[in-house]
mmCIF file of C-alpha atoms (C1' of nucleotides) in Angstrom:
data_model
loop_
_atom_site.group_PDB
_atom_site.id
_atom_site.type_symbol
_atom_site.label_atom_id
_atom_site.label_comp_id
_atom_site.label_asym_id
_atom_site.label_seq_id
_atom_site.Cartn_x
_atom_site.Cartn_y
_atom_site.Cartn_z
ATOM 1 C CA MET A 27 -195.970 -173.747 -22.307
ATOM 2 C CA PRO A 28 -195.067 -169.760 -22.887
ATOM 3 C CA GLU A 29 -195.278 -167.928 -25.467
ATOM 4 C CA LEU A 30 -194.352 -164.123 -25.608
ATOM 5 C CA PRO A 31 -197.711 -163.590 -23.461
ATOM 6 C CA GLU A 32 -197.162 -166.375 -21.127
ATOM 7 C CA VAL A 33 -193.249 -164.652 -20.674
ATOM 8 C CA GLU A 34 -194.584 -161.334 -20.546
ATOM 9 C CA THR A 35 -196.738 -161.648 -17.341
ATOM 10 C CA ILE A 36 -194.299 -164.660 -15.836
ATOM 11 C CA SER A 37 -191.437 -161.362 -16.061
ATOM 12 C CA ARG A 38 -193.669 -158.667 -14.506
ATOM 13 C CA MET A 39 -194.943 -161.093 -11.802
ATOM 14 C CA MET A 40 -191.101 -161.247 -10.957
ATOM 15 C CA GLN A 41 -190.560 -157.921 -11.195
ATOM 16 C CA PHE A 42 -193.692 -156.676 -9.763
ATOM 17 C CA GLY A 43 -194.883 -159.649 -7.733
ATOM 18 C CA ALA A 44 -198.612 -160.948 -8.134
ATOM 19 C CA GLY A 45 -201.068 -162.356 -6.215
ATOM 20 C CA ASP A 46 -199.134 -164.202 -3.261
ATOM 21 C CA SER A 47 -196.177 -164.049 -5.447
ATOM 22 C CA PRO A 48 -193.477 -161.341 -4.070
ATOM 23 C CA PRO A 49 -191.055 -159.776 -6.349
ATOM 24 C CA VAL A 50 -187.636 -161.379 -6.411
ATOM 25 C CA ILE A 51 -185.766 -158.174 -7.630
ATOM 26 C CA GLY A 52 -183.469 -156.112 -5.068
ATOM 27 C CA ARG A 53 -183.358 -159.567 -2.719
ATOM 28 C CA LEU A 54 -179.544 -160.986 -1.799
ATOM 29 C CA ILE A 55 -178.747 -164.522 -3.037
ATOM 30 C CA SER A 56 -177.670 -166.569 -0.115
ATOM 31 C CA ASP A 57 -177.352 -170.192 -2.442
ATOM 32 C CA THR A 58 -178.629 -172.445 -5.493
ATOM 33 C CA LYS A 59 -179.047 -175.722 -5.946
ATOM 34 C CA VAL A 60 -179.431 -177.771 -10.233
ATOM 35 C CA LEU A 61 -181.375 -180.560 -8.988
ATOM 36 C CA TRP A 62 -181.205 -181.324 -12.552
ATOM 37 C CA HIS A 63 -177.628 -180.362 -14.329
ATOM 38 C CA LYS A 64 -178.878 -180.286 -17.777
ATOM 39 C CA THR A 65 -181.330 -177.055 -16.578
ATOM 40 C CA LEU A 66 -178.569 -175.458 -15.899
ATOM 41 C CA ALA A 67 -176.661 -174.941 -19.582
ATOM 42 C CA GLN A 68 -174.030 -172.200 -18.425
ATOM 43 C CA PRO A 69 -172.022 -171.659 -16.369
ATOM 44 C CA SER A 70 -171.246 -175.595 -14.234
ATOM 45 C CA PRO A 71 -173.265 -175.320 -11.048
ATOM 46 C CA GLN A 72 -170.527 -174.820 -9.169
ATOM 47 C CA MET A 73 -169.750 -171.921 -11.311
ATOM 48 C CA PHE A 74 -173.194 -170.048 -10.976
ATOM 49 C CA ARG A 75 -173.749 -170.716 -7.289
ATOM 50 C CA LYS A 76 -169.844 -168.185 -6.597
ATOM 51 C CA ARG A 77 -171.584 -165.913 -9.376
ATOM 52 C CA LEU A 78 -174.879 -165.372 -7.680
ATOM 53 C CA VAL A 79 -174.269 -165.787 -3.817
ATOM 54 C CA GLY A 80 -174.144 -162.287 -2.596
ATOM 55 C CA ARG A 81 -175.610 -160.565 -5.287
ATOM 56 C CA SER A 82 -179.008 -159.529 -6.336
ATOM 57 C CA ILE A 83 -181.470 -159.222 -9.412
ATOM 58 C CA LYS A 84 -181.773 -155.883 -9.760
ATOM 59 C CA GLU A 85 -184.612 -155.854 -12.658
ATOM 60 C CA VAL A 86 -186.846 -158.513 -14.117
ATOM 61 C CA GLY A 87 -187.598 -158.306 -18.285
ATOM 62 C CA ARG A 88 -188.363 -160.241 -21.509
ATOM 63 C CA ARG A 89 -187.197 -161.029 -24.715
ATOM 64 C CA GLY A 90 -188.441 -162.901 -27.390
ATOM 65 C CA LYS A 91 -189.719 -166.233 -25.148
ATOM 66 C CA TYR A 92 -186.586 -165.405 -22.565
ATOM 67 C CA ILE A 93 -187.087 -163.876 -19.036
ATOM 68 C CA VAL A 94 -183.821 -161.647 -18.319
ATOM 69 C CA CYS A 95 -182.620 -161.079 -14.892
ATOM 70 C CA ASP A 96 -180.261 -157.582 -14.956
ATOM 71 C CA LEU A 97 -177.685 -158.645 -12.401
ATOM 72 C CA THR A 98 -175.400 -155.557 -13.091
ATOM 73 C CA HIS A 99 -172.626 -156.798 -14.247
ATOM 74 C CA SER A 100 -174.059 -160.284 -15.486
ATOM 75 C CA PHE A 101 -177.102 -161.525 -16.819
ATOM 76 C CA MET A 102 -179.466 -164.957 -16.044
ATOM 77 C CA LEU A 103 -181.361 -165.898 -19.221
ATOM 78 C CA MET A 104 -184.283 -168.349 -18.477
ATOM 79 C CA HIS A 105 -186.543 -170.069 -21.058
ATOM 80 C CA LEU A 106 -189.534 -172.526 -20.021
ATOM 81 C CA ARG A 107 -189.517 -174.082 -23.550
ATOM 82 C CA MET A 108 -192.549 -176.157 -22.703
ATOM 83 C CA SER A 109 -193.504 -177.125 -18.934
ATOM 84 C CA GLY A 110 -190.997 -174.216 -17.466
ATOM 85 C CA GLU A 111 -192.396 -172.958 -14.487
ATOM 86 C CA ILE A 112 -191.572 -170.369 -12.198
ATOM 87 C CA LEU A 113 -192.275 -170.300 -8.703
ATOM 88 C CA VAL A 114 -191.924 -167.722 -5.805
ATOM 89 C CA GLY A 115 -192.299 -168.361 -2.244
ATOM 90 C CA GLU A 116 -191.449 -169.192 1.008
ATOM 91 C CA ALA A 117 -190.641 -172.796 1.877
ATOM 92 C CA ALA A 118 -188.466 -174.692 3.137
ATOM 93 C CA GLU A 119 -187.913 -177.328 0.184
ATOM 94 C CA PRO A 120 -188.528 -177.075 -3.263
ATOM 95 C CA LEU A 121 -191.234 -174.932 -4.705
ATOM 96 C CA GLY A 122 -192.886 -176.525 -7.510
ATOM 97 C CA SER A 123 -193.773 -180.783 -8.655
ATOM 98 C CA HIS A 124 -190.979 -180.762 -10.317
ATOM 99 C CA PRO A 125 -188.177 -178.702 -9.027
ATOM 100 C CA ARG A 126 -184.627 -178.081 -11.220
ATOM 101 C CA LEU A 127 -183.405 -175.251 -9.826
ATOM 102 C CA VAL A 128 -183.484 -173.207 -7.046
ATOM 103 C CA ILE A 129 -182.229 -169.412 -6.149
ATOM 104 C CA TYR A 130 -182.905 -168.750 -2.390
ATOM 105 C CA PHE A 131 -182.818 -164.930 -0.545
ATOM 106 C CA GLU A 132 -181.284 -164.227 2.433
ATOM 107 C CA ASP A 133 -184.540 -163.215 3.512
ATOM 108 C CA GLY A 134 -186.608 -166.492 3.493
ATOM 109 C CA LEU A 135 -187.659 -166.364 0.565
ATOM 110 C CA GLN A 136 -186.614 -168.520 -3.054
ATOM 111 C CA MET A 137 -187.831 -168.541 -6.896
ATOM 112 C CA SER A 138 -188.070 -172.310 -8.179
ATOM 113 C CA PHE A 139 -187.662 -173.097 -11.684
ATOM 114 C CA SER A 140 -190.449 -176.054 -11.512
ATOM 115 C CA ASP A 141 -190.248 -178.160 -14.927
ATOM 116 C CA ALA A 142 -191.626 -181.261 -15.941
ATOM 117 C CA ARG A 143 -190.311 -182.446 -19.499
ATOM 118 C CA LYS A 144 -186.694 -180.815 -19.191
ATOM 119 C CA PHE A 145 -186.821 -178.720 -22.082
ATOM 120 C CA GLY A 146 -186.472 -175.514 -20.244
ATOM 121 C CA ARG A 147 -182.756 -173.746 -19.826
ATOM 122 C CA VAL A 148 -180.913 -170.898 -17.469
ATOM 123 C CA TRP A 149 -177.933 -169.402 -18.592
ATOM 124 C CA LEU A 150 -175.492 -166.833 -17.096
ATOM 125 C CA LEU A 151 -174.260 -164.544 -19.030
ATOM 126 C CA ASP A 152 -171.640 -161.451 -19.021
ATOM 127 C CA ASP A 153 -173.240 -160.751 -22.522
ATOM 128 C CA PRO A 154 -176.337 -161.578 -22.760
ATOM 129 C CA GLY A 155 -176.119 -161.063 -27.154
ATOM 130 C CA SER A 156 -174.655 -163.974 -28.104
ATOM 131 C CA ILE A 157 -178.307 -165.102 -27.805
ATOM 132 C CA PHE A 158 -180.116 -162.006 -28.826
ATOM 133 C CA THR A 159 -178.571 -161.757 -32.012
ATOM 134 C CA LYS A 160 -179.970 -164.411 -32.768
ATOM 135 C CA LEU A 161 -183.508 -163.516 -32.578
ATOM 136 C CA GLY A 162 -185.397 -161.712 -34.923
ATOM 137 C CA PRO A 163 -187.241 -157.833 -33.628
ATOM 138 C CA GLU A 164 -190.367 -157.740 -31.095
ATOM 139 C CA PRO A 165 -193.553 -158.164 -32.883
ATOM 140 C CA LEU A 166 -194.152 -155.248 -30.281
ATOM 141 C CA GLY A 167 -191.915 -152.574 -30.524
ATOM 142 C CA ASP A 168 -191.959 -149.998 -32.296
ATOM 143 C CA ASP A 169 -188.752 -150.356 -34.597
ATOM 144 C CA LEU A 170 -190.779 -153.020 -36.662
ATOM 145 C CA THR A 171 -192.863 -151.375 -39.336
ATOM 146 C CA PRO A 172 -195.480 -152.827 -41.607
ATOM 147 C CA GLN A 173 -192.956 -151.936 -44.473
ATOM 148 C CA GLU A 174 -190.349 -153.399 -43.057
ATOM 149 C CA PHE A 175 -192.213 -156.956 -41.886
ATOM 150 C CA SER A 176 -193.696 -156.864 -45.182
ATOM 151 C CA ARG A 177 -190.026 -156.783 -46.516
ATOM 152 C CA ARG A 178 -188.781 -159.929 -44.406
ATOM 153 C CA LEU A 179 -192.098 -161.810 -45.523
ATOM 154 C CA VAL A 180 -191.258 -161.419 -48.987
ATOM 155 C CA SER A 181 -187.367 -162.020 -48.496
ATOM 156 C CA LYS A 182 -188.283 -165.316 -47.737
ATOM 157 C CA LYS A 183 -190.394 -168.781 -49.425
ATOM 158 C CA ARG A 184 -191.073 -170.290 -46.710
ATOM 159 C CA ARG A 185 -194.978 -171.356 -45.329
ATOM 160 C CA ILE A 186 -196.029 -168.608 -43.135
ATOM 161 C CA LYS A 187 -197.348 -170.603 -40.576
ATOM 162 C CA THR A 188 -193.623 -172.298 -40.193
ATOM 163 C CA LEU A 189 -191.844 -168.416 -40.813
ATOM 164 C CA LEU A 190 -194.062 -167.341 -37.613
ATOM 165 C CA LEU A 191 -192.981 -170.328 -35.500
ATOM 166 C CA ASP A 192 -189.368 -169.176 -36.657
ATOM 167 C CA GLN A 193 -188.043 -167.005 -33.421
ATOM 168 C CA ALA A 194 -184.980 -165.826 -35.931
ATOM 169 C CA PHE A 195 -187.329 -164.017 -38.482
ATOM 170 C CA LEU A 196 -190.095 -163.041 -35.064
ATOM 171 C CA ALA A 197 -188.863 -163.150 -31.460
ATOM 172 C CA GLY A 198 -191.852 -164.962 -29.428
ATOM 173 C CA VAL A 199 -194.789 -166.129 -31.354
ATOM 174 C CA GLY A 200 -195.564 -170.028 -30.890
ATOM 175 C CA ASN A 201 -198.130 -172.385 -32.030
ATOM 176 C CA ILE A 202 -201.163 -170.709 -30.516
ATOM 177 C CA TYR A 203 -200.480 -167.250 -30.846
ATOM 178 C CA ALA A 204 -199.463 -168.052 -34.706
ATOM 179 C CA ASP A 205 -202.629 -169.657 -36.073
ATOM 180 C CA GLU A 206 -204.888 -167.189 -33.630
ATOM 181 C CA ALA A 207 -203.208 -164.458 -35.985
ATOM 182 C CA LEU A 208 -203.220 -165.877 -38.600
ATOM 183 C CA HIS A 209 -207.253 -165.961 -38.472
ATOM 184 C CA LEU A 210 -207.729 -162.848 -37.299
ATOM 185 C CA ALA A 211 -205.689 -161.575 -40.380
ATOM 186 C CA LYS A 212 -207.391 -163.878 -42.699
ATOM 187 C CA ILE A 213 -204.651 -165.892 -44.026
ATOM 188 C CA HIS A 214 -203.831 -169.924 -44.758
ATOM 189 C CA PRO A 215 -201.540 -171.135 -42.764
ATOM 190 C CA LEU A 216 -199.754 -173.072 -45.762
ATOM 191 C CA PHE A 217 -199.698 -169.886 -47.447
ATOM 192 C CA SER A 218 -196.224 -169.101 -49.335
ATOM 193 C CA SER A 219 -194.735 -165.834 -46.903
ATOM 194 C CA HIS A 220 -193.409 -164.613 -50.195
ATOM 195 C CA GLU A 221 -196.625 -164.268 -52.250
ATOM 196 C CA LEU A 222 -197.781 -161.537 -49.208
ATOM 197 C CA ASN A 223 -198.928 -158.592 -50.824
ATOM 198 C CA PRO A 224 -197.864 -155.557 -48.817
ATOM 199 C CA ILE A 225 -201.738 -154.991 -47.845
ATOM 200 C CA GLN A 226 -201.657 -158.588 -46.299
ATOM 201 C CA ALA A 227 -198.821 -158.305 -44.341
ATOM 202 C CA GLU A 228 -199.518 -155.065 -42.969
ATOM 203 C CA SER A 229 -202.785 -157.210 -41.878
ATOM 204 C CA LEU A 230 -201.003 -159.572 -40.124
ATOM 205 C CA LEU A 231 -198.051 -157.656 -37.808
ATOM 206 C CA LEU A 232 -201.915 -155.785 -36.681
ATOM 207 C CA ALA A 233 -203.104 -159.144 -35.590
ATOM 208 C CA ILE A 234 -199.737 -160.423 -34.317
ATOM 209 C CA ARG A 235 -200.085 -157.494 -32.223
ATOM 210 C CA GLU A 236 -203.339 -157.688 -31.224
ATOM 211 C CA VAL A 237 -203.426 -161.459 -30.477
ATOM 212 C CA LEU A 238 -200.688 -160.754 -28.100
ATOM 213 C CA LYS A 239 -201.879 -158.369 -26.607
ATOM 214 C CA LYS A 240 -204.957 -159.605 -25.364
ATOM 215 C CA GLY A 241 -202.980 -162.156 -24.064
ATOM 216 C CA ILE A 242 -200.852 -159.996 -22.214
ATOM 217 C CA GLU A 243 -204.239 -158.037 -21.027
ATOM 218 C CA THR A 244 -205.238 -161.856 -19.660
ATOM 219 C CA ASN A 245 -202.170 -163.232 -17.963
ATOM 220 C CA GLY A 246 -201.832 -165.532 -21.018
ATOM 221 C CA ALA A 247 -203.670 -168.883 -21.836
ATOM 222 C CA SER A 248 -203.841 -172.169 -19.622
ATOM 223 C CA ILE A 249 -205.106 -174.573 -22.029
ATOM 224 C CA ASP A 250 -203.500 -177.821 -18.867
ATOM 225 C CA TRP A 251 -201.586 -178.045 -16.155
ATOM 226 C CA VAL A 252 -198.252 -176.765 -17.224
ATOM 227 C CA TYR A 253 -199.519 -172.691 -16.909
ATOM 228 C CA ARG A 254 -202.277 -171.536 -14.644
ATOM 229 C CA GLY A 255 -204.071 -168.156 -13.921
ATOM 230 C CA GLY A 256 -204.417 -167.065 -17.544
ATOM 231 C CA ASP A 257 -207.632 -166.265 -19.511
ATOM 232 C CA TYR A 258 -206.508 -165.827 -22.981
ATOM 233 C CA GLN A 259 -207.700 -169.141 -24.114
ATOM 234 C CA ASN A 260 -211.580 -168.040 -23.629
ATOM 235 C CA HIS A 261 -210.517 -165.945 -26.303
ATOM 236 C CA PHE A 262 -209.861 -168.787 -28.824
ATOM 237 C CA ARG A 263 -210.492 -168.344 -32.363
ATOM 238 C CA VAL A 264 -209.020 -171.375 -33.192
ATOM 239 C CA TYR A 265 -206.508 -172.721 -31.435
ATOM 240 C CA GLY A 266 -207.817 -176.393 -30.014
ATOM 241 C CA ARG A 267 -211.374 -175.855 -32.212
ATOM 242 C CA VAL A 268 -211.602 -178.701 -33.739
ATOM 243 C CA GLY A 269 -214.532 -179.755 -35.121
ATOM 244 C CA GLU A 270 -216.137 -176.297 -33.294
ATOM 245 C CA PRO A 271 -217.779 -173.643 -35.734
ATOM 246 C CA CYS A 272 -215.803 -170.873 -36.804
ATOM 247 C CA GLU A 273 -217.607 -167.575 -34.744
ATOM 248 C CA VAL A 274 -216.932 -165.548 -37.899
ATOM 249 C CA CYS A 275 -218.521 -167.418 -40.499
ATOM 250 C CA GLY A 276 -219.749 -170.489 -38.770
ATOM 251 C CA MET A 277 -217.806 -173.102 -40.957
ATOM 252 C CA THR A 278 -216.154 -176.226 -39.618
ATOM 253 C CA ILE A 279 -212.378 -175.692 -37.752
ATOM 254 C CA GLU A 280 -210.354 -177.920 -39.339
ATOM 255 C CA ARG A 281 -207.040 -179.493 -38.047
ATOM 256 C CA ILE A 282 -203.782 -179.410 -39.886
ATOM 257 C CA VAL A 283 -200.132 -180.764 -39.694
ATOM 258 C CA VAL A 284 -197.458 -178.015 -40.284
ATOM 259 C CA GLY A 285 -194.252 -178.176 -39.524
ATOM 260 C CA GLN A 286 -195.004 -180.891 -36.970
ATOM 261 C CA ARG A 287 -197.172 -178.457 -35.078
ATOM 262 C CA GLY A 288 -201.138 -178.734 -34.531
ATOM 263 C CA THR A 289 -202.590 -176.199 -36.600
ATOM 264 C CA TYR A 290 -205.887 -175.526 -36.635
ATOM 265 C CA PHE A 291 -207.931 -172.805 -38.951
ATOM 266 C CA CYS A 292 -211.286 -172.261 -40.581
ATOM 267 C CA PRO A 293 -211.695 -173.279 -44.265
ATOM 268 C CA HIS A 294 -213.736 -170.505 -45.195
ATOM 269 C CA CYS A 295 -212.528 -167.377 -43.995
ATOM 270 C CA GLN A 296 -208.668 -168.427 -44.400
ATOM 271 C CA SER A 297 -209.087 -170.090 -47.964
ATOM 272 C CA ASN A 298 -206.563 -167.715 -50.003
ATOM 273 C CA PRO A 299 -204.629 -171.154 -51.711
ATOM 274 C CA PRO A 300 -201.652 -172.058 -49.998
ATOM 275 C CA GLY A 301 -199.327 -170.782 -53.310
ATOM 276 C "C1'" DC B 7 -182.183 -172.516 -48.824
ATOM 277 C "C1'" DA B 8 -186.511 -175.179 -46.640
ATOM 278 C "C1'" DC B 9 -188.971 -179.154 -45.243
ATOM 279 C "C1'" DG B 10 -189.468 -183.283 -42.755
ATOM 280 C "C1'" DA B 11 -187.722 -186.443 -39.613
ATOM 281 C "C1'" DG B 12 -185.376 -187.574 -34.868
ATOM 282 C "C1'" DA B 13 -183.976 -185.931 -30.294
ATOM 283 C "C1'" DC B 14 -184.682 -184.039 -25.928
ATOM 284 C "C1'" DC B 15 -188.439 -185.431 -21.520
ATOM 285 C "C1'" DT B 16 -192.367 -186.290 -18.680
ATOM 286 C "C1'" DG B 17 -197.550 -185.961 -17.892
ATOM 287 C "C1'" DT B 18 -202.309 -185.977 -19.568
ATOM 288 C "C1'" DT B 19 -206.103 -187.553 -22.234
ATOM 289 C "C1'" DC B 20 -207.962 -189.942 -25.658
ATOM 290 C "C1'" DG B 21 -210.043 -194.459 -28.314
ATOM 291 C "C1'" DC B 22 -209.985 -198.974 -28.166
ATOM 292 C "C1'" DT C 23 -211.480 -200.062 -15.963
ATOM 293 C "C1'" DG C 24 -207.147 -200.441 -18.126
ATOM 294 C "C1'" DC C 25 -203.446 -199.882 -21.457
ATOM 295 C "C1'" DG C 26 -200.941 -198.424 -25.943
ATOM 296 C "C1'" DA C 27 -200.672 -194.475 -28.316
ATOM 297 C "C1'" DA C 28 -201.316 -189.772 -29.332
ATOM 298 C "C1'" DC C 29 -200.569 -185.473 -28.195
ATOM 299 C "C1'" DA C 30 -198.707 -180.998 -25.704
ATOM 300 C "C1'" DG C 31 -197.380 -173.944 -24.681
ATOM 301 C "C1'" DG C 32 -190.479 -175.204 -28.131
ATOM 302 C "C1'" DT C 33 -185.851 -175.714 -30.067
ATOM 303 C "C1'" DC C 34 -182.164 -178.285 -32.084
ATOM 304 C "C1'" DT C 35 -179.563 -180.741 -35.138
ATOM 305 C "C1'" DC C 36 -179.187 -184.058 -39.287
ATOM 306 C "C1'" DG C 37 -179.916 -186.058 -44.123
ATOM 307 C "C1'" DT C 38 -182.762 -185.191 -48.435
#
DNA sequence: CACGAGACCTGTTCGC
DNA sequence: TGCGAACAGGTCTCGT
C-alpha cells in the first residue's frame, strides 16, 4: 500500500495522533500478541513480548518506507508492504479486518498491525543500522543535492522508472510517485538513467520532491480499500488514468509494464526516446 | 550488472 | 448473475 507520503502520514499519526486515533508514544506496553508468525521477522514472539512489556515508545519516525519506533534501548521497525495498516484504539478484540500483530498498552489502548496480504513485516532490533545501510538517500533530505543525484543516476545503466523504485538508489519512492514525478519532469519511464543530463536530473529531483510533498500535505493517496483518509488520488497526473486525456497536452495517457509494474505516462509529454 | 520471472498472499474488480 | 482472470501502494531470490 504505502509509499513515503503514506508512511509519513501514519508515523505522524502514531507520534501526534490524528482524528480519533490517539498518539502511542509514552504509553507503557503491557502485552503483545502475534497472530501471524511471519509478520514478526525478528525476534521470536516470546522474545518480542519479553523485550517490550514494561517499556514504552519514545518517538515515532520514518526512514524510507519503514516506520521507526524508538524504544530508547531498541528499535521497532515496521514495513507495511502492500496492504499493511496501523490501527490505534480502545477495544477488547484486535483491531482491523486482518490483525497480524498487536501491542497492548497498560491504559487500555492497543496498536494493531493489520495486513490482508501478509507481506508486511515487523522487526525489533538493537540497532536498525543493519537495515538502514541498505537504503539509498531520503529524497526530501537536504544532503541529496541535484549534483549528487545526477552522479548517482549516471553511475547506473537502468531504466529510470525501475531505478526510482530501487530502495537502495532512493528510499521511499514507490509506483505511484515514480510515475507522477516522471510525468512532471517530462521524462519517459523507459529512458536510460545514464543518458539523463544534469538539467534533467535536477528537474527530476525537484519533481520527486514536489509530488512527495504534495502527497504528504494531502495525507497520501487512497486508491482502494487498503488505505483510507488520503486525498492525493485527486491530484494524480497519470497514475491509473489510462485512456484519459493528459491535463497538460490532452494526449491520451497510456499504460505499459516496466519491471513488472503497471506504468502510466503521457506519450506526448514524455516522448524523449527510451534510449 | 541489469532484467525478467516467480514467490510471497488475499481481496477486489474486470471481462465475457 | 457467475466465474475465472487480471490486477493491486512492495520486495526478495534465482536464472540468464
